[in-house]
Amino acid sequence: MEEMLLGNGVRLIIEDRTKVLTGDLYMVHFVFTTVVDLDKEDAELRGFCGGDQATMSRELQKPAVHERDLEKVRISMKESYLETNLPYLERAKFPKRFKAKLLKDFREAEEKKNRSHG
């Protein structure tokens, strides 16, 4: 497991869950978790998150990677994710926007649940 602390307080946790499928074939599997600490003004979001942090995870998988290509594929997948996502995660406004998006999603899910239950 690797953890990166960005300048805006966001933490990015990188887990490599790569495993053997059979013989010399592997499933390359990464989990990237974005973690933002909640403040006292995030009381409603804290209720949805059940704690002091808001998190979102993204999983990337590539099945049937031959052992000879394993390290190259692992490095490539991780670097590709970081290259694409770090510019957004590092922005000063990211934590506020991230929390607002999560709160909106939680509220919408609650409304949908309430409508379906009558």
Short mmCIF file of N, CA and C in Angstrom, two decimals:
data_model
loop_
_atom_site.label_atom_id
_atom_site.label_comp_id
_atom_site.label_asym_id
_atom_site.label_seq_id
_atom_site.Cartn_x
_atom_site.Cartn_y
_atom_site.Cartn_z
N MET A 1 0.86 -1.18 0.00
CA MET A 1 0.00 0.00 0.00
C MET A 1 0.90 1.24 0.00
N GLU A 2 0.47 2.20 -0.76
CA GLU A 2 1.19 3.47 -0.86
C GLU A 2 0.20 4.59 -0.58
N GLU A 3 0.66 5.62 0.10
CA GLU A 3 -0.21 6.76 0.40
C GLU A 3 0.49 8.04 -0.02
N MET A 4 -0.26 8.90 -0.71
CA MET A 4 0.26 10.19 -1.13
C MET A 4 -0.57 11.28 -0.46
N LEU A 5 0.09 12.25 0.16
CA LEU A 5 -0.59 13.40 0.74
C LEU A 5 -0.35 14.58 -0.19
N LEU A 6 -1.42 15.10 -0.75
CA LEU A 6 -1.33 16.19 -1.71
C LEU A 6 -1.34 17.53 -0.98
N GLY A 7 -0.91 18.57 -1.65
CA GLY A 7 -0.78 19.89 -1.06
C GLY A 7 -2.09 20.48 -0.55
N ASN A 8 -3.22 20.03 -1.06
CA ASN A 8 -4.53 20.54 -0.64
C ASN A 8 -5.16 19.70 0.47
N GLY A 9 -4.40 18.75 1.03
CA GLY A 9 -4.90 17.93 2.12
C GLY A 9 -5.53 16.61 1.69
N VAL A 10 -5.72 16.42 0.40
CA VAL A 10 -6.29 15.18 -0.11
C VAL A 10 -5.26 14.07 0.03
N ARG A 11 -5.74 12.90 0.45
CA ARG A 11 -4.87 11.72 0.49
C ARG A 11 -5.30 10.75 -0.60
N LEU A 12 -4.33 10.19 -1.27
CA LEU A 12 -4.59 9.18 -2.27
C LEU A 12 -3.92 7.90 -1.81
N ILE A 13 -4.72 6.86 -1.60
CA ILE A 13 -4.21 5.57 -1.16
C ILE A 13 -4.23 4.63 -2.36
N ILE A 14 -3.09 4.02 -2.62
CA ILE A 14 -2.94 3.13 -3.77
C ILE A 14 -2.67 1.72 -3.24
N GLU A 15 -3.58 0.80 -3.56
CA GLU A 15 -3.42 -0.59 -3.14
C GLU A 15 -3.22 -1.45 -4.38
N ASP A 16 -2.18 -2.25 -4.36
CA ASP A 16 -1.92 -3.20 -5.44
C ASP A 16 -2.43 -4.56 -4.97
N ARG A 17 -3.51 -5.02 -5.56
CA ARG A 17 -4.13 -6.30 -5.18
C ARG A 17 -3.91 -7.36 -6.26
N THR A 18 -2.84 -7.21 -7.00
CA THR A 18 -2.53 -8.15 -8.07
C THR A 18 -2.44 -9.57 -7.51
N LYS A 19 -2.97 -10.54 -8.27
CA LYS A 19 -2.93 -11.93 -7.80
C LYS A 19 -2.75 -12.88 -8.97
N VAL A 20 -2.29 -14.07 -8.64
CA VAL A 20 -2.10 -15.12 -9.64
C VAL A 20 -3.46 -15.69 -10.03
N LEU A 21 -3.66 -15.83 -11.33
CA LEU A 21 -4.87 -16.50 -11.82
C LEU A 21 -4.60 -17.99 -11.95
N THR A 22 -3.61 -18.31 -12.77
CA THR A 22 -3.17 -19.70 -12.92
C THR A 22 -1.76 -19.70 -13.49
N GLY A 23 -0.95 -20.56 -12.99
CA GLY A 23 0.41 -20.69 -13.52
C GLY A 23 1.14 -19.38 -13.61
N ASP A 24 1.35 -18.89 -14.85
CA ASP A 24 2.09 -17.65 -15.04
C ASP A 24 1.20 -16.50 -15.54
N LEU A 25 -0.11 -16.61 -15.30
CA LEU A 25 -1.05 -15.54 -15.65
C LEU A 25 -1.53 -14.85 -14.38
N TYR A 26 -1.62 -13.53 -14.44
CA TYR A 26 -1.98 -12.71 -13.29
C TYR A 26 -3.15 -11.80 -13.61
N MET A 27 -3.87 -11.44 -12.56
CA MET A 27 -4.88 -10.38 -12.63
C MET A 27 -4.23 -9.17 -11.99
N VAL A 28 -3.93 -8.15 -12.80
CA VAL A 28 -3.39 -6.91 -12.24
C VAL A 28 -4.59 -6.11 -11.74
N HIS A 29 -4.54 -5.73 -10.47
CA HIS A 29 -5.70 -5.12 -9.82
C HIS A 29 -5.21 -4.01 -8.89
N PHE A 30 -5.64 -2.80 -9.18
CA PHE A 30 -5.31 -1.65 -8.33
C PHE A 30 -6.58 -1.04 -7.78
N VAL A 31 -6.51 -0.56 -6.54
CA VAL A 31 -7.60 0.22 -5.94
C VAL A 31 -7.00 1.57 -5.55
N PHE A 32 -7.57 2.64 -6.10
CA PHE A 32 -7.15 4.01 -5.82
C PHE A 32 -8.25 4.65 -4.99
N THR A 33 -7.94 5.04 -3.75
CA THR A 33 -8.94 5.62 -2.87
C THR A 33 -8.57 7.07 -2.57
N THR A 34 -9.51 7.96 -2.86
CA THR A 34 -9.36 9.38 -2.58
C THR A 34 -10.01 9.64 -1.22
N VAL A 35 -9.27 10.30 -0.33
CA VAL A 35 -9.75 10.56 1.03
C VAL A 35 -9.67 12.06 1.31
N VAL A 36 -10.81 12.63 1.76
CA VAL A 36 -10.87 14.04 2.12
C VAL A 36 -11.42 14.13 3.54
N ASP A 37 -10.71 14.83 4.42
CA ASP A 37 -11.18 15.02 5.79
C ASP A 37 -12.38 15.95 5.81
N LEU A 38 -13.34 15.64 6.69
CA LEU A 38 -14.54 16.47 6.82
C LEU A 38 -14.35 17.47 7.95
N ASP A 39 -14.91 18.66 7.76
CA ASP A 39 -14.86 19.73 8.75
C ASP A 39 -16.16 19.77 9.53
N LYS A 40 -16.23 20.65 10.53
CA LYS A 40 -17.46 20.74 11.33
C LYS A 40 -18.65 21.23 10.50
N GLU A 41 -18.41 22.00 9.44
CA GLU A 41 -19.52 22.45 8.60
C GLU A 41 -20.03 21.36 7.65
N ASP A 42 -19.40 20.18 7.69
CA ASP A 42 -19.82 19.06 6.85
C ASP A 42 -20.68 18.07 7.63
N ALA A 43 -21.48 18.56 8.55
CA ALA A 43 -22.25 17.68 9.44
C ALA A 43 -23.17 16.74 8.67
N GLU A 44 -23.87 17.26 7.66
CA GLU A 44 -24.79 16.40 6.90
C GLU A 44 -24.01 15.31 6.16
N LEU A 45 -22.93 15.68 5.53
CA LEU A 45 -22.11 14.71 4.81
C LEU A 45 -21.51 13.69 5.77
N ARG A 46 -21.12 14.15 6.94
CA ARG A 46 -20.56 13.26 7.97
C ARG A 46 -21.59 12.17 8.32
N GLY A 47 -22.85 12.55 8.37
CA GLY A 47 -23.91 11.58 8.65
C GLY A 47 -24.01 10.51 7.58
N PHE A 48 -23.87 10.91 6.34
CA PHE A 48 -23.91 9.95 5.24
C PHE A 48 -22.66 9.08 5.21
N CYS A 49 -21.51 9.68 5.49
CA CYS A 49 -20.23 8.96 5.42
C CYS A 49 -19.99 8.09 6.65
N GLY A 50 -20.64 8.45 7.76
CA GLY A 50 -20.48 7.68 8.98
C GLY A 50 -19.13 7.87 9.65
N GLY A 51 -18.53 9.02 9.44
CA GLY A 51 -17.23 9.27 10.07
C GLY A 51 -16.68 10.63 9.71
N ASP A 52 -15.39 10.78 9.89
CA ASP A 52 -14.72 12.07 9.70
C ASP A 52 -14.05 12.23 8.34
N GLN A 53 -14.29 11.26 7.45
CA GLN A 53 -13.66 11.32 6.14
C GLN A 53 -14.64 10.93 5.05
N ALA A 54 -14.50 11.61 3.92
CA ALA A 54 -15.25 11.25 2.72
C ALA A 54 -14.29 10.51 1.81
N THR A 55 -14.72 9.37 1.29
CA THR A 55 -13.84 8.58 0.43
C THR A 55 -14.55 8.16 -0.84
N MET A 56 -13.75 7.93 -1.86
CA MET A 56 -14.25 7.37 -3.10
C MET A 56 -13.15 6.50 -3.67
N SER A 57 -13.51 5.30 -4.08
CA SER A 57 -12.52 4.37 -4.61
C SER A 57 -12.78 4.07 -6.09
N ARG A 58 -11.70 3.82 -6.78
CA ARG A 58 -11.76 3.45 -8.19
C ARG A 58 -10.88 2.23 -8.36
N GLU A 59 -11.43 1.18 -8.99
CA GLU A 59 -10.68 -0.04 -9.21
C GLU A 59 -10.34 -0.18 -10.68
N LEU A 60 -9.11 -0.60 -10.94
CA LEU A 60 -8.67 -0.89 -12.29
C LEU A 60 -8.15 -2.31 -12.31
N GLN A 61 -8.60 -3.08 -13.32
CA GLN A 61 -8.17 -4.47 -13.42
C GLN A 61 -7.78 -4.80 -14.86
N LYS A 62 -6.81 -5.65 -14.97
CA LYS A 62 -6.43 -6.18 -16.27
C LYS A 62 -6.15 -7.66 -16.08
N PRO A 63 -7.01 -8.50 -16.65
CA PRO A 63 -6.87 -9.94 -16.47
C PRO A 63 -5.86 -10.56 -17.44
N ALA A 64 -5.41 -11.73 -17.08
CA ALA A 64 -4.57 -12.58 -17.94
C ALA A 64 -3.29 -11.89 -18.42
N VAL A 65 -2.56 -11.28 -17.49
CA VAL A 65 -1.27 -10.67 -17.80
C VAL A 65 -0.19 -11.73 -17.56
N HIS A 66 0.60 -11.99 -18.59
CA HIS A 66 1.67 -12.98 -18.46
C HIS A 66 2.74 -12.48 -17.50
N GLU A 67 3.33 -13.41 -16.79
CA GLU A 67 4.33 -13.06 -15.77
C GLU A 67 5.46 -12.21 -16.34
N ARG A 68 5.88 -12.47 -17.58
CA ARG A 68 6.99 -11.70 -18.16
C ARG A 68 6.62 -10.23 -18.36
N ASP A 69 5.31 -9.91 -18.46
CA ASP A 69 4.84 -8.54 -18.68
C ASP A 69 4.30 -7.88 -17.42
N LEU A 70 4.29 -8.63 -16.33
CA LEU A 70 3.61 -8.18 -15.11
C LEU A 70 4.09 -6.83 -14.61
N GLU A 71 5.38 -6.67 -14.41
CA GLU A 71 5.88 -5.42 -13.83
C GLU A 71 5.62 -4.24 -14.76
N LYS A 72 5.81 -4.43 -16.04
CA LYS A 72 5.58 -3.36 -17.02
C LYS A 72 4.11 -2.92 -17.00
N VAL A 73 3.19 -3.87 -16.93
CA VAL A 73 1.75 -3.55 -16.92
C VAL A 73 1.38 -2.87 -15.62
N ARG A 74 1.91 -3.34 -14.50
CA ARG A 74 1.60 -2.71 -13.21
C ARG A 74 2.05 -1.25 -13.19
N ILE A 75 3.28 -1.02 -13.63
CA ILE A 75 3.81 0.35 -13.65
C ILE A 75 2.99 1.22 -14.59
N SER A 76 2.66 0.69 -15.75
CA SER A 76 1.90 1.44 -16.75
C SER A 76 0.51 1.82 -16.23
N MET A 77 -0.19 0.88 -15.61
CA MET A 77 -1.54 1.16 -15.09
C MET A 77 -1.51 2.24 -14.01
N LYS A 78 -0.57 2.11 -13.09
CA LYS A 78 -0.47 3.07 -11.99
C LYS A 78 -0.10 4.45 -12.52
N GLU A 79 0.90 4.52 -13.37
CA GLU A 79 1.33 5.81 -13.91
C GLU A 79 0.23 6.46 -14.75
N SER A 80 -0.50 5.67 -15.50
CA SER A 80 -1.59 6.21 -16.31
C SER A 80 -2.67 6.84 -15.44
N TYR A 81 -3.05 6.13 -14.36
CA TYR A 81 -4.06 6.68 -13.45
C TYR A 81 -3.58 7.99 -12.85
N LEU A 82 -2.35 8.00 -12.34
CA LEU A 82 -1.82 9.20 -11.69
C LEU A 82 -1.70 10.36 -12.68
N GLU A 83 -1.24 10.07 -13.87
CA GLU A 83 -1.08 11.11 -14.89
C GLU A 83 -2.41 11.76 -15.25
N THR A 84 -3.45 10.95 -15.29
CA THR A 84 -4.78 11.43 -15.65
C THR A 84 -5.46 12.16 -14.50
N ASN A 85 -5.31 11.65 -13.28
CA ASN A 85 -6.11 12.14 -12.16
C ASN A 85 -5.43 13.13 -11.22
N LEU A 86 -4.12 13.05 -11.06
CA LEU A 86 -3.45 13.97 -10.13
C LEU A 86 -3.67 15.45 -10.45
N PRO A 87 -3.68 15.86 -11.73
CA PRO A 87 -3.92 17.29 -11.99
C PRO A 87 -5.25 17.79 -11.40
N TYR A 88 -6.26 16.93 -11.34
CA TYR A 88 -7.56 17.32 -10.76
C TYR A 88 -7.54 17.22 -9.24
N LEU A 89 -6.97 16.12 -8.74
CA LEU A 89 -6.94 15.90 -7.29
C LEU A 89 -6.12 16.96 -6.57
N GLU A 90 -5.12 17.52 -7.23
CA GLU A 90 -4.23 18.50 -6.60
C GLU A 90 -4.76 19.93 -6.61
N ARG A 91 -5.84 20.18 -7.31
CA ARG A 91 -6.39 21.54 -7.36
C ARG A 91 -6.86 21.99 -5.98
N ALA A 92 -6.68 23.26 -5.71
CA ALA A 92 -7.06 23.82 -4.40
C ALA A 92 -8.55 23.65 -4.12
N LYS A 93 -9.38 23.75 -5.14
CA LYS A 93 -10.84 23.66 -4.96
C LYS A 93 -11.36 22.22 -4.95
N PHE A 94 -10.49 21.25 -5.21
CA PHE A 94 -10.96 19.87 -5.30
C PHE A 94 -11.68 19.39 -4.04
N PRO A 95 -11.12 19.56 -2.82
CA PRO A 95 -11.81 19.03 -1.64
C PRO A 95 -13.25 19.56 -1.50
N LYS A 96 -13.44 20.84 -1.73
CA LYS A 96 -14.78 21.43 -1.61
C LYS A 96 -15.72 20.86 -2.67
N ARG A 97 -15.25 20.75 -3.88
CA ARG A 97 -16.09 20.21 -4.97
C ARG A 97 -16.38 18.73 -4.76
N PHE A 98 -15.40 18.00 -4.28
CA PHE A 98 -15.56 16.57 -3.99
C PHE A 98 -16.65 16.36 -2.95
N LYS A 99 -16.58 17.13 -1.87
CA LYS A 99 -17.59 17.01 -0.81
C LYS A 99 -18.97 17.40 -1.31
N ALA A 100 -19.06 18.45 -2.11
CA ALA A 100 -20.34 18.88 -2.65
C ALA A 100 -20.94 17.81 -3.57
N LYS A 101 -20.12 17.19 -4.38
CA LYS A 101 -20.59 16.14 -5.29
C LYS A 101 -21.07 14.92 -4.51
N LEU A 102 -20.31 14.52 -3.50
CA LEU A 102 -20.73 13.38 -2.68
C LEU A 102 -22.04 13.66 -1.97
N LEU A 103 -22.18 14.86 -1.40
CA LEU A 103 -23.40 15.22 -0.70
C LEU A 103 -24.59 15.19 -1.66
N LYS A 104 -24.42 15.73 -2.85
CA LYS A 104 -25.48 15.71 -3.87
C LYS A 104 -25.86 14.27 -4.20
N ASP A 105 -24.86 13.40 -4.41
CA ASP A 105 -25.13 12.00 -4.73
C ASP A 105 -25.86 11.29 -3.59
N PHE A 106 -25.45 11.54 -2.34
CA PHE A 106 -26.10 10.92 -1.19
C PHE A 106 -27.56 11.38 -1.08
N ARG A 107 -27.78 12.68 -1.26
CA ARG A 107 -29.15 13.22 -1.18
C ARG A 107 -30.04 12.61 -2.26
N GLU A 108 -29.52 12.51 -3.47
CA GLU A 108 -30.30 11.92 -4.57
C GLU A 108 -30.63 10.46 -4.29
N ALA A 109 -29.67 9.72 -3.75
CA ALA A 109 -29.90 8.31 -3.42
C ALA A 109 -30.96 8.19 -2.33
N GLU A 110 -30.93 9.08 -1.35
CA GLU A 110 -31.93 9.08 -0.28
C GLU A 110 -33.32 9.38 -0.83
N GLU A 111 -33.41 10.38 -1.70
CA GLU A 111 -34.70 10.73 -2.31
C GLU A 111 -35.25 9.58 -3.12
N LYS A 112 -34.40 8.93 -3.88
CA LYS A 112 -34.83 7.78 -4.69
C LYS A 112 -35.32 6.64 -3.80
N LYS A 113 -34.59 6.40 -2.71
CA LYS A 113 -34.97 5.35 -1.76
C LYS A 113 -36.31 5.67 -1.12
N ASN A 114 -36.50 6.93 -0.73
CA ASN A 114 -37.76 7.34 -0.08
C ASN A 114 -38.93 7.25 -1.04
N ARG A 115 -38.72 7.60 -2.32
CA ARG A 115 -39.80 7.48 -3.32
C ARG A 115 -40.18 6.04 -3.55
N SER A 116 -39.22 5.15 -3.54
CA SER A 116 -39.51 3.74 -3.82
C SER A 116 -40.17 3.04 -2.64
N HIS A 117 -40.03 3.62 -1.44
CA HIS A 117 -40.66 3.03 -0.25
C HIS A 117 -41.96 3.73 0.15
N GLY A 118 -42.43 4.57 -0.75
CA GLY A 118 -43.75 5.12 -0.53
C GLY A 118 -43.85 6.45 0.01
#
